[in-house]
Coordinates of N, CA and C and ligand atoms in Angstrom, one line a residue:
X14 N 0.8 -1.2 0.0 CA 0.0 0.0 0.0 C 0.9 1.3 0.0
X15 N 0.7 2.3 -1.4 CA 1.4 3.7 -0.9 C 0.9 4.5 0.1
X16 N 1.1 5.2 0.8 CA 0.1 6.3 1.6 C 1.4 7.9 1.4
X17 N 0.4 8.4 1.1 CA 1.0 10.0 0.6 C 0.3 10.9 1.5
X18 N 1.2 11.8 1.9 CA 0.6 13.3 2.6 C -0.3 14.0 1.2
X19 N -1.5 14.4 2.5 CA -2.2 15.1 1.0 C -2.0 17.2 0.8
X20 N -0.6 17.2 1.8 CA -0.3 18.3 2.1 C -1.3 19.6 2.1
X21 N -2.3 19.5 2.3 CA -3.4 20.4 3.1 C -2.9 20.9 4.5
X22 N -2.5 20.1 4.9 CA -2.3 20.5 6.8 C -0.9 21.8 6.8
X23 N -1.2 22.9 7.5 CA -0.2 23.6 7.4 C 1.0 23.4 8.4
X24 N 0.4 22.5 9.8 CA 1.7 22.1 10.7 C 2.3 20.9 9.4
X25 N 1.7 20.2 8.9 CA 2.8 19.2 8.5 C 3.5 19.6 7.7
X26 N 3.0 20.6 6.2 CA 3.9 21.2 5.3 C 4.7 22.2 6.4
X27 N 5.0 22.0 7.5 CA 6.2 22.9 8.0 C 7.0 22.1 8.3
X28 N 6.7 20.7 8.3 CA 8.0 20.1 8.8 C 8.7 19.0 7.0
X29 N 9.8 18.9 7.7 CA 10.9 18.3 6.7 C 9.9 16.5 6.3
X30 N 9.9 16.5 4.5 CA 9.5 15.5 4.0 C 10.0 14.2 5.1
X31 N 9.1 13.0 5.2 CA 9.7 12.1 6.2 C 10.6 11.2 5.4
X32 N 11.5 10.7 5.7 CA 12.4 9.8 5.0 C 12.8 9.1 5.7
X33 N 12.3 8.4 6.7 CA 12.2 7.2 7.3 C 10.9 6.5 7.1
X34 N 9.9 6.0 6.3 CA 8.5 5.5 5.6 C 8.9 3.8 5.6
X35 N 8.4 3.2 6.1 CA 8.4 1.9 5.8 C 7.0 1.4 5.4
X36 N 7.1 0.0 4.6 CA 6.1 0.0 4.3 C 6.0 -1.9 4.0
X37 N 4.7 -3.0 4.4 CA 4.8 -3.9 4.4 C 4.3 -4.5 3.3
X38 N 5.2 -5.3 2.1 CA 4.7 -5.9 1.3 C 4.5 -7.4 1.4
X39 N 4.6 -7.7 2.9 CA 4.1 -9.6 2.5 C 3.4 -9.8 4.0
X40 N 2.8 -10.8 4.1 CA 2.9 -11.3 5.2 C 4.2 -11.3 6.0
X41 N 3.3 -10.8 7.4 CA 4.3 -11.0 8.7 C 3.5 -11.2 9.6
X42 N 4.1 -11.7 10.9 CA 3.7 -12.2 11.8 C 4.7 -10.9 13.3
X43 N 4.1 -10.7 14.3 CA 4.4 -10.2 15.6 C 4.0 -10.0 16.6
X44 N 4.6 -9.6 17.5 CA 4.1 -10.3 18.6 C 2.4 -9.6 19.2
X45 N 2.7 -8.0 18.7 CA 2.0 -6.7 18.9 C 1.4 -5.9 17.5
X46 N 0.1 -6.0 17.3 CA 0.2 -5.5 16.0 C -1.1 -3.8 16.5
X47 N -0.7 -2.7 15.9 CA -1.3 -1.6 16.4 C -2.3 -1.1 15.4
X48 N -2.9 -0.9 15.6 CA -3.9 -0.1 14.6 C -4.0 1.1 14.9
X49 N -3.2 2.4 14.1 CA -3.2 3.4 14.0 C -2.4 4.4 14.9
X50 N -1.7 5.4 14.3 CA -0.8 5.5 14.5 C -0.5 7.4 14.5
X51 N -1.3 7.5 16.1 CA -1.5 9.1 16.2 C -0.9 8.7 17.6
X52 N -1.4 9.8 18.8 CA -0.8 10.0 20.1 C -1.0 8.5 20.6
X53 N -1.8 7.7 20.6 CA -2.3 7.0 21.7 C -1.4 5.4 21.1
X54 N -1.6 5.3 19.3 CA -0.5 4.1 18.9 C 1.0 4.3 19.1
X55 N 1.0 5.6 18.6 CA 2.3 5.5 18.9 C 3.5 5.8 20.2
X56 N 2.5 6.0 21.2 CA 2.7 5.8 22.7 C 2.9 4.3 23.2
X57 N 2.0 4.0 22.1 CA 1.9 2.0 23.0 C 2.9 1.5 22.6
X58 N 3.0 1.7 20.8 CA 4.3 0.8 20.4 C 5.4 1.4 21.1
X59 N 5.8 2.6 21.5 CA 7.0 3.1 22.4 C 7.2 2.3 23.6
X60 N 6.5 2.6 24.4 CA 5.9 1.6 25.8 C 6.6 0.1 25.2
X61 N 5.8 -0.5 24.7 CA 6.3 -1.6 24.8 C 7.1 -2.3 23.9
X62 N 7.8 -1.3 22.9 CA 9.1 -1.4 22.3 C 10.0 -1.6 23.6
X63 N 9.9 -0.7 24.5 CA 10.7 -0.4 25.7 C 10.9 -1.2 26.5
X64 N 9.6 -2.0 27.0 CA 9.5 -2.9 28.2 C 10.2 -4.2 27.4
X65 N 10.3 -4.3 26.0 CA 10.9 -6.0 25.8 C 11.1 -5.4 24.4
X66 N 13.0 -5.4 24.5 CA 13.8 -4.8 22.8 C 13.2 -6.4 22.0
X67 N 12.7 -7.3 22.7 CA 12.9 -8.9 21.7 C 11.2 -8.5 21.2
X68 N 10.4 -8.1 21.5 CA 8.9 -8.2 21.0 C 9.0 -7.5 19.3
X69 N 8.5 -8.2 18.6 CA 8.0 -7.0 17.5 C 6.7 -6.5 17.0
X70 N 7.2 -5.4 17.2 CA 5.7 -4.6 16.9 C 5.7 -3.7 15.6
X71 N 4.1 -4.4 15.5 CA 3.8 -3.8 13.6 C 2.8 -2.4 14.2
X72 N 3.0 -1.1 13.6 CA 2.3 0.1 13.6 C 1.7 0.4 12.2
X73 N 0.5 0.0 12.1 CA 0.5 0.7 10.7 C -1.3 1.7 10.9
X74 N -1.0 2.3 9.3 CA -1.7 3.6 9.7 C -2.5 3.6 8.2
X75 N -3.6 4.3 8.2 CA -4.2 4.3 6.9 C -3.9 5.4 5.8
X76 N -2.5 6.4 6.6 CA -2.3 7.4 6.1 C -1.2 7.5 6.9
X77 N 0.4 8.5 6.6 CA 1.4 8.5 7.0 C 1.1 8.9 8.5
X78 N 2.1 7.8 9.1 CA 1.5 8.0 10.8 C 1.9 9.4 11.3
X79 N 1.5 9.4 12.0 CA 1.3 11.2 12.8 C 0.0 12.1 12.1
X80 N -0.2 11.8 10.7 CA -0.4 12.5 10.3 C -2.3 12.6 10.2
X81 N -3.0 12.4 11.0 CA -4.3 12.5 11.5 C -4.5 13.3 12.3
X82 N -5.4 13.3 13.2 CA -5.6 14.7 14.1 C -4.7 14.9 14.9
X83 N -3.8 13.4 15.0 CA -2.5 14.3 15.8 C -1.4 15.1 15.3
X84 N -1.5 15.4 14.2 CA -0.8 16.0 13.7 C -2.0 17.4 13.6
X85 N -2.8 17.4 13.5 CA -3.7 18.7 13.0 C -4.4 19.4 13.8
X86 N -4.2 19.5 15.1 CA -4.8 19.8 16.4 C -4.6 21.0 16.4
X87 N -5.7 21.7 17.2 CA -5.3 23.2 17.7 C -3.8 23.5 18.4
X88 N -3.2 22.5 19.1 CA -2.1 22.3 19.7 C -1.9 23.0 21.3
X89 N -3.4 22.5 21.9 CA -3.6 23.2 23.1 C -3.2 22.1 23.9
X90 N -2.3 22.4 25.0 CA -1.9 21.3 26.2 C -3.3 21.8 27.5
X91 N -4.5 21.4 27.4 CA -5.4 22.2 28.5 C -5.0 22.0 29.9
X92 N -5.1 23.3 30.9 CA -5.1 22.8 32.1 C -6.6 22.9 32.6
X93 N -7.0 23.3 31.9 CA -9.1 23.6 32.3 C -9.4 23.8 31.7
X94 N -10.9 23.1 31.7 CA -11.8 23.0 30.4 C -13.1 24.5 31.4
X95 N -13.4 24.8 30.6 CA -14.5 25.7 30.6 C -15.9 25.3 31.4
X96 N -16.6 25.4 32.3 CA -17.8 25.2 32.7 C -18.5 26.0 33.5
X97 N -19.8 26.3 33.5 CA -20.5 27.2 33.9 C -20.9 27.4 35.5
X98 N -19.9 26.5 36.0 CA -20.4 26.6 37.6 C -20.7 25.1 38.0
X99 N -20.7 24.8 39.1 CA -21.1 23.6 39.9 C -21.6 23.7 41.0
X100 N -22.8 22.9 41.1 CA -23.6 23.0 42.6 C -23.2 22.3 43.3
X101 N -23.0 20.7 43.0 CA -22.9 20.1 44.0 C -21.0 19.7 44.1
X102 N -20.5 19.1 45.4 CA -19.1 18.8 45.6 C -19.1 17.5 45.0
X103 N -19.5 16.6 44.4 CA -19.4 15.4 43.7 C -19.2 16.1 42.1
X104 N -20.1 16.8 41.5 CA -19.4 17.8 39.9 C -18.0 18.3 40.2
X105 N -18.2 19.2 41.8 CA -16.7 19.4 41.8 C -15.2 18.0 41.7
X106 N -15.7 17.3 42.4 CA -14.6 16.4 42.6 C -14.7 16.1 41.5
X107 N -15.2 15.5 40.5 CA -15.2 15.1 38.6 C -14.7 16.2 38.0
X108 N -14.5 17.4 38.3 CA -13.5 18.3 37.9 C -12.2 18.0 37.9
X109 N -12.6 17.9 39.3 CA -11.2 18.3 39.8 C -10.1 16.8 39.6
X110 N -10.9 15.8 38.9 CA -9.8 14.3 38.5 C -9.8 14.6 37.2
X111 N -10.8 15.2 36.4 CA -10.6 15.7 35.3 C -9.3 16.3 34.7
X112 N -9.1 17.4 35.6 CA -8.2 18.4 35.7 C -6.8 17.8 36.0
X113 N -6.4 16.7 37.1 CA -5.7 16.4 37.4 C -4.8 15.1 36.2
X114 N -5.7 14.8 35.3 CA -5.5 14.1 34.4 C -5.1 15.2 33.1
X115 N -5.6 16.2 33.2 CA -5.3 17.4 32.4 C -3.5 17.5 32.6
X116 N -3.4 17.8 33.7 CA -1.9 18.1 34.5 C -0.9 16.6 34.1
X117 N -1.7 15.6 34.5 CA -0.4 14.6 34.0 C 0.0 14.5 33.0
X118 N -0.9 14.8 32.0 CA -0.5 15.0 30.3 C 0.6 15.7 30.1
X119 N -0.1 16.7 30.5 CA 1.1 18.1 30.4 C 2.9 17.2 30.8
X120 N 2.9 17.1 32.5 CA 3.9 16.3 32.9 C 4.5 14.9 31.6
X121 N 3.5 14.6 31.2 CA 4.1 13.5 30.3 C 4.9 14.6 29.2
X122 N 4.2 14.7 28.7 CA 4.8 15.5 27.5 C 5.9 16.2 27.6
X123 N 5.8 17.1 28.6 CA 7.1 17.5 29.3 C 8.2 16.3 29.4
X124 N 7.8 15.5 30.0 CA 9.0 14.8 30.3 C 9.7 14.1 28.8
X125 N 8.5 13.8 28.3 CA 9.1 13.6 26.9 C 9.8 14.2 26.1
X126 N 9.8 15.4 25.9 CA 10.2 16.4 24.7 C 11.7 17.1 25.5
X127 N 11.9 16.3 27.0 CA 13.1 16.7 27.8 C 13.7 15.3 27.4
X128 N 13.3 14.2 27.8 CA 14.1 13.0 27.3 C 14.8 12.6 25.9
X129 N 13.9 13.5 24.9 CA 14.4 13.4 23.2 C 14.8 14.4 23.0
X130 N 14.8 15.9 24.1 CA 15.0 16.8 23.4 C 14.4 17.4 22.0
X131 N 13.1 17.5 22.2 CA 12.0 17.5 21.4 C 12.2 19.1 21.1
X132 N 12.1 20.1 19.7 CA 11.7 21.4 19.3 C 10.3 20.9 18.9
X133 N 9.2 21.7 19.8 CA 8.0 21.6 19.3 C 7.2 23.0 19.6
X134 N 8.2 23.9 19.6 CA 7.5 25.0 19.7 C 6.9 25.3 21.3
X135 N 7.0 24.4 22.4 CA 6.5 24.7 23.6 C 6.6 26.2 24.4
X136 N 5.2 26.5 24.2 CA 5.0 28.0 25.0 C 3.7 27.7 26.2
X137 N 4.9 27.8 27.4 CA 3.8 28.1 28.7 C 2.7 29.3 28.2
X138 N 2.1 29.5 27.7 CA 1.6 30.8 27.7 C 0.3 30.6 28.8
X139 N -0.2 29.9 29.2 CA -1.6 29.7 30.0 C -2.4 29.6 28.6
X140 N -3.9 29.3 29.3 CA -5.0 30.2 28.5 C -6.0 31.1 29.0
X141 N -6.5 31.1 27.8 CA -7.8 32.5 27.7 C -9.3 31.8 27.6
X142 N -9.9 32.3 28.0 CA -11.2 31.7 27.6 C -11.7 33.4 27.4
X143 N -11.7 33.2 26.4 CA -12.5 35.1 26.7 C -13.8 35.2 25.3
X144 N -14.7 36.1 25.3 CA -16.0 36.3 24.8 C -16.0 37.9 24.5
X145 N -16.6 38.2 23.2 CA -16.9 39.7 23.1 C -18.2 40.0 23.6
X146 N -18.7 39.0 24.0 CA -20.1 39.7 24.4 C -19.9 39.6 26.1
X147 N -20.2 41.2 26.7 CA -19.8 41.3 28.5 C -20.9 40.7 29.0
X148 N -22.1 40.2 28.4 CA -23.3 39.5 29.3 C -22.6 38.2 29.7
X149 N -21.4 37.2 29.1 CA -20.4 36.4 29.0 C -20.1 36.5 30.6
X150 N -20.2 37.3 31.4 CA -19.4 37.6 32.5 C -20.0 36.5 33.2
X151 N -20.9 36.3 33.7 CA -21.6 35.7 34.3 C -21.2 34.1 34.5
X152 N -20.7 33.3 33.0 CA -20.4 32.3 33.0 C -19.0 32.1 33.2
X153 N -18.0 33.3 32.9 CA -17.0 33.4 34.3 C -16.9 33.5 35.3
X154 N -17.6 34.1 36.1 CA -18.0 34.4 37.1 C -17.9 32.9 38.0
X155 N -19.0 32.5 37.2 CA -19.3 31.3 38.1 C -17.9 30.4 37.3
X156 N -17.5 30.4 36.7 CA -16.2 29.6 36.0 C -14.9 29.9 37.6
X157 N -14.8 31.6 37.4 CA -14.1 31.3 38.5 C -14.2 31.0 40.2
X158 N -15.6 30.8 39.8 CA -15.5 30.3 41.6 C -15.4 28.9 41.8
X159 N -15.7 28.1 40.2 CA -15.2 26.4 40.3 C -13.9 26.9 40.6
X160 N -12.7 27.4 39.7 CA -11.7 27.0 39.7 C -11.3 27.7 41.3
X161 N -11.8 28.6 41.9 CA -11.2 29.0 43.3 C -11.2 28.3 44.3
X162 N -12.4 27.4 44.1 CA -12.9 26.3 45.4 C -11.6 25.3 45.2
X163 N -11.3 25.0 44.1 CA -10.0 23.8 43.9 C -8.6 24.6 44.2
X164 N -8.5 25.6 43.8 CA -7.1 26.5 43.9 C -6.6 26.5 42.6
X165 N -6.9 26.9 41.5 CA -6.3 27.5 40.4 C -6.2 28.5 40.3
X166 N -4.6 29.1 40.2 CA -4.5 30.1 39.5 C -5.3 30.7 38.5
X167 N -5.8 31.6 38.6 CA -6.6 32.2 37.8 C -7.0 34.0 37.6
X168 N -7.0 34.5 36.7 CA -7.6 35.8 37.0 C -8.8 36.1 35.8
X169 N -9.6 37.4 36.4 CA -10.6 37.8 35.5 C -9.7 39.4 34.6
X170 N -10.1 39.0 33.3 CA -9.8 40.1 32.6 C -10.8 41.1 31.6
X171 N -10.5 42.1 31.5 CA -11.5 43.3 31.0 C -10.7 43.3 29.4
X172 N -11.5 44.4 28.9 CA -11.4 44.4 27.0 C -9.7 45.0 27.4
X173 N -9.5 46.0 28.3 CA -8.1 46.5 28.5 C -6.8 45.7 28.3
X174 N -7.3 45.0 29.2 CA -6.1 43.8 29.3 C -6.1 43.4 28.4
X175 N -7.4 42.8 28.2 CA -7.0 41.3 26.9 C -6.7 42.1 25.8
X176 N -6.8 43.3 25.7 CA -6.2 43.7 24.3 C -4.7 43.8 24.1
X177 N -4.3 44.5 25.7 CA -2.9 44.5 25.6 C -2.3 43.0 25.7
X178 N -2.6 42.2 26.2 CA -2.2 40.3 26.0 C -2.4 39.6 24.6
X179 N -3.4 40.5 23.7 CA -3.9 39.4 22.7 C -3.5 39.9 21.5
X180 N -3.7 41.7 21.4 CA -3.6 42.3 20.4 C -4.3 42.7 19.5
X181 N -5.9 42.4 20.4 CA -7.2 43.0 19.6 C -8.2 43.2 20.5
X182 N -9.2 44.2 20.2 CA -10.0 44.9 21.0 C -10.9 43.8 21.1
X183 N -11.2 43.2 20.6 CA -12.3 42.1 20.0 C -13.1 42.1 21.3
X184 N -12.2 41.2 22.3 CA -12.6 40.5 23.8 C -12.8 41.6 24.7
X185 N -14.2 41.1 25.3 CA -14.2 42.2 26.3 C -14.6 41.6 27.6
X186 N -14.2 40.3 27.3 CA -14.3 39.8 29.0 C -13.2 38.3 28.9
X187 N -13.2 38.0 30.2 CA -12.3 36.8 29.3 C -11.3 36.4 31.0
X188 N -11.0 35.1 30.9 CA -10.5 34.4 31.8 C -9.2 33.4 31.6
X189 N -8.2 34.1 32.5 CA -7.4 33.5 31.9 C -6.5 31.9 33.2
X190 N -6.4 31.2 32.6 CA -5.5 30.0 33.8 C -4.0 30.0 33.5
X191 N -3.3 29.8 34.3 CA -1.7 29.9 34.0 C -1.0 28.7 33.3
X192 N -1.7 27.5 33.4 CA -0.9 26.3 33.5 C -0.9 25.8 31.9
X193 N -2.0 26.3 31.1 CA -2.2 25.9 29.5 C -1.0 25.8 28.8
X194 N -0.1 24.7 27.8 CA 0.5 25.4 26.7 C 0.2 25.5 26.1
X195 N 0.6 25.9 24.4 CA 0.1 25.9 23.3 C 1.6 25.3 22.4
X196 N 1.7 24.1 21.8 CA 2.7 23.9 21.3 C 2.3 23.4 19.4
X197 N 3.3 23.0 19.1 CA 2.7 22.6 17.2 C 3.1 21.1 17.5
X198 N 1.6 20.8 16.8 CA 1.5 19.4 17.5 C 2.0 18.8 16.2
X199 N 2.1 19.2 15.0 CA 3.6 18.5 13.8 C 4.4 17.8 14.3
X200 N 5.1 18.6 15.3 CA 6.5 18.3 15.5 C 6.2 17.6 15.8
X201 N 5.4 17.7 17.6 CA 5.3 16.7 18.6 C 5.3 15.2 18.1
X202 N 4.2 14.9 17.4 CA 3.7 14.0 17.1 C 5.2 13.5 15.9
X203 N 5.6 14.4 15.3 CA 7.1 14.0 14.1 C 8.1 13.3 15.1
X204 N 8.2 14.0 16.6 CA 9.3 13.4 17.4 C 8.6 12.3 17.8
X205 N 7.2 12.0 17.9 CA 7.1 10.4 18.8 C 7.3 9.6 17.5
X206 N 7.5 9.7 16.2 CA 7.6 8.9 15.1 C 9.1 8.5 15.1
X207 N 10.3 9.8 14.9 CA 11.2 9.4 14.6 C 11.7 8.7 15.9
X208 N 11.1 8.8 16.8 CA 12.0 8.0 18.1 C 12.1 6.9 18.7
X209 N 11.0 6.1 17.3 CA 10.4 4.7 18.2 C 11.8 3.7 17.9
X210 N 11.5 2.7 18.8 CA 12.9 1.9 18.7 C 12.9 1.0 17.4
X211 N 14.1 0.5 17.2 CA 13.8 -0.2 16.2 C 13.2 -1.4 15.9
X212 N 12.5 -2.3 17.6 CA 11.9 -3.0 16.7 C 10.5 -2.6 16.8
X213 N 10.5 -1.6 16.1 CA 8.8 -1.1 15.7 C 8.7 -0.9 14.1
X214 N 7.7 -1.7 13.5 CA 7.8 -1.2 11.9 C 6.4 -0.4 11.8
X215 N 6.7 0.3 11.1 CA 5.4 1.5 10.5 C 5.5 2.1 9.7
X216 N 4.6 2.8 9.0 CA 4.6 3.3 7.8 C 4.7 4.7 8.2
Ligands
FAD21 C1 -9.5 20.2 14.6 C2 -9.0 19.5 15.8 C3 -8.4 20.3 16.8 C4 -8.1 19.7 18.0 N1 -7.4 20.5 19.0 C5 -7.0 19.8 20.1 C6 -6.2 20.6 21.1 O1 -5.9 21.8 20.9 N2 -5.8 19.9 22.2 C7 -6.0 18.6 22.4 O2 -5.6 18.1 23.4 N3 -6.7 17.9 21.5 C8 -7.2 18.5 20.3 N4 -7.8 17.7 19.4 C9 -8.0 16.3 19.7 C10 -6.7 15.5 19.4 O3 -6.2 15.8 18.1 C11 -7.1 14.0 19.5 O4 -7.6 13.7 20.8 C12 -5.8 13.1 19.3 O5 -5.2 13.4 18.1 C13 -6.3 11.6 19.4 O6 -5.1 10.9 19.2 P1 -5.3 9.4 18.7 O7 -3.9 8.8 18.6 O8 -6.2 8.7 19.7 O9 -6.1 9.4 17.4 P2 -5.7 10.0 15.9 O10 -4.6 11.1 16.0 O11 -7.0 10.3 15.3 O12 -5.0 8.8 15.3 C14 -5.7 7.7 14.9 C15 -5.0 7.1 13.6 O13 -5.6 5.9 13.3 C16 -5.7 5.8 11.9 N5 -6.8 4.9 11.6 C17 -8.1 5.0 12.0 N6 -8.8 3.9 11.6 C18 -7.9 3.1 10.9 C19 -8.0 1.9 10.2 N7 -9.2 1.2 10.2 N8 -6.9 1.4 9.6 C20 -5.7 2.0 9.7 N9 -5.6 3.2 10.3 C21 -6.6 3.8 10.9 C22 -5.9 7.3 11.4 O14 -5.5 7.4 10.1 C23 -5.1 8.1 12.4 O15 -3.8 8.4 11.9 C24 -8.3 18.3 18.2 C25 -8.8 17.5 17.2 C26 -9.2 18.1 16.0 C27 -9.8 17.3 14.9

């Protein structure tokens, strides 16, 4: 099977043609065989490339691996997702594991792109959740008293600010969390490709 970039995606036309492509023309047999080959395949076949160099593992993909939505993502690392408020401490606590699964991500990734020495464009910048309509307030409002009850960093911002942070008058209300990144999920996903060990075959 060929599989070609259909070079539409503008993270992947920024990165360098791949010229490590393998590709299987006969039967084979191994021990691990993956179906598809974005964040979550190509994590596994790493994993257990790792745990046993003797296993072989087949990765294959219906299109050049990485190159599906993990390669095409907004390229947000979230530390919090948006919600209108919680009544009860049981929504809170489902937050707040939510969240904390938010954070280990982050930590993973981190530790990854420090172990390979990954360029993927990583910017702490936090995020924004911000709205041009100020009736919007309200659903911050109660946004920040979820995240206050847990202890997140957080602040409320006016059209002032967010103009001087964003660079357009647009927003005139808006909430911002410290912990967000925003990185180019190309690369990311280009470095969990080039780094799998060798006995991983994939296209
Ligand atoms: C527009 C957009 C923006 C997003 N923004 C963000 C964001 O900012 N932050 C964030 O955290 N998440 C974001 N996401 C979600 C994120 O991209 C996905 O959660 C993530 O890519 C899922 O990874 P995955 O490996 O599970 O699946 P995928 O990356 O979808 O990989 C699955 C792979 O399996 C292959 N495949 C599927 N079926 C078969 C088959 N039958 N045979 C062979 N191959 C097959 C596909 O070709 C694909 O390459 C966004 C998604 C989209 C679409």
């Amino acid at each position: 099977m060929v599989v070609t970039n259909d070079n539409s995606c503008s993270w992947i036309n920024d990165l360098n043609p791949r010229t490590n492509i393998k590709s299987i023309s006969s039967n084979e047999e191994c021990d691990w065989l993956i179906i598809g080959a974005g964040y979550t395949g190509l994590s596994a076949a790493r994993k257990l490339a790792q745990i046993d160099s003797n296993l072989k593992i087949i990765l294959v993909d219906a299109q050049l691996a990485g190159e599906g939505a993990s390669g095409r993502n907004s390229g947000y690392l979230v530390d919090t997702t948006l919600n209108d408020g919680f009544t009860s401490n049981k929504e809170l606590q489902n937050y707040k594991k939510k969240a904390d699964i938010y954070s280990l991500g982050i930590d993973v990734v981190k530790k990854f792109i420090k172990e390979y020495q990954v360029d993927c464009d990583w910017n702490e910048s936090g995020k924004y959740f911000a709205s041009s309509k100020i009736e919007d307030k309200k659903i911050l409002d109660n946004f920040s008293n979820t995240l206050f009850k847990l202890g997140f960093e957080h602040s409320i911002l006016g059209n002032k600010e967010l103009s001087e942070r964003l660079g357009t008058y647009f927003y005139n209300i808006g909430l911002y969390t410290k912990g967000g990144i925003l990185l180019h999920p190309g690369k990311l996903v280009r470095a969990m490709v080039d780094v799998l060990p060798s006995n991983v075959f994939f296209v």
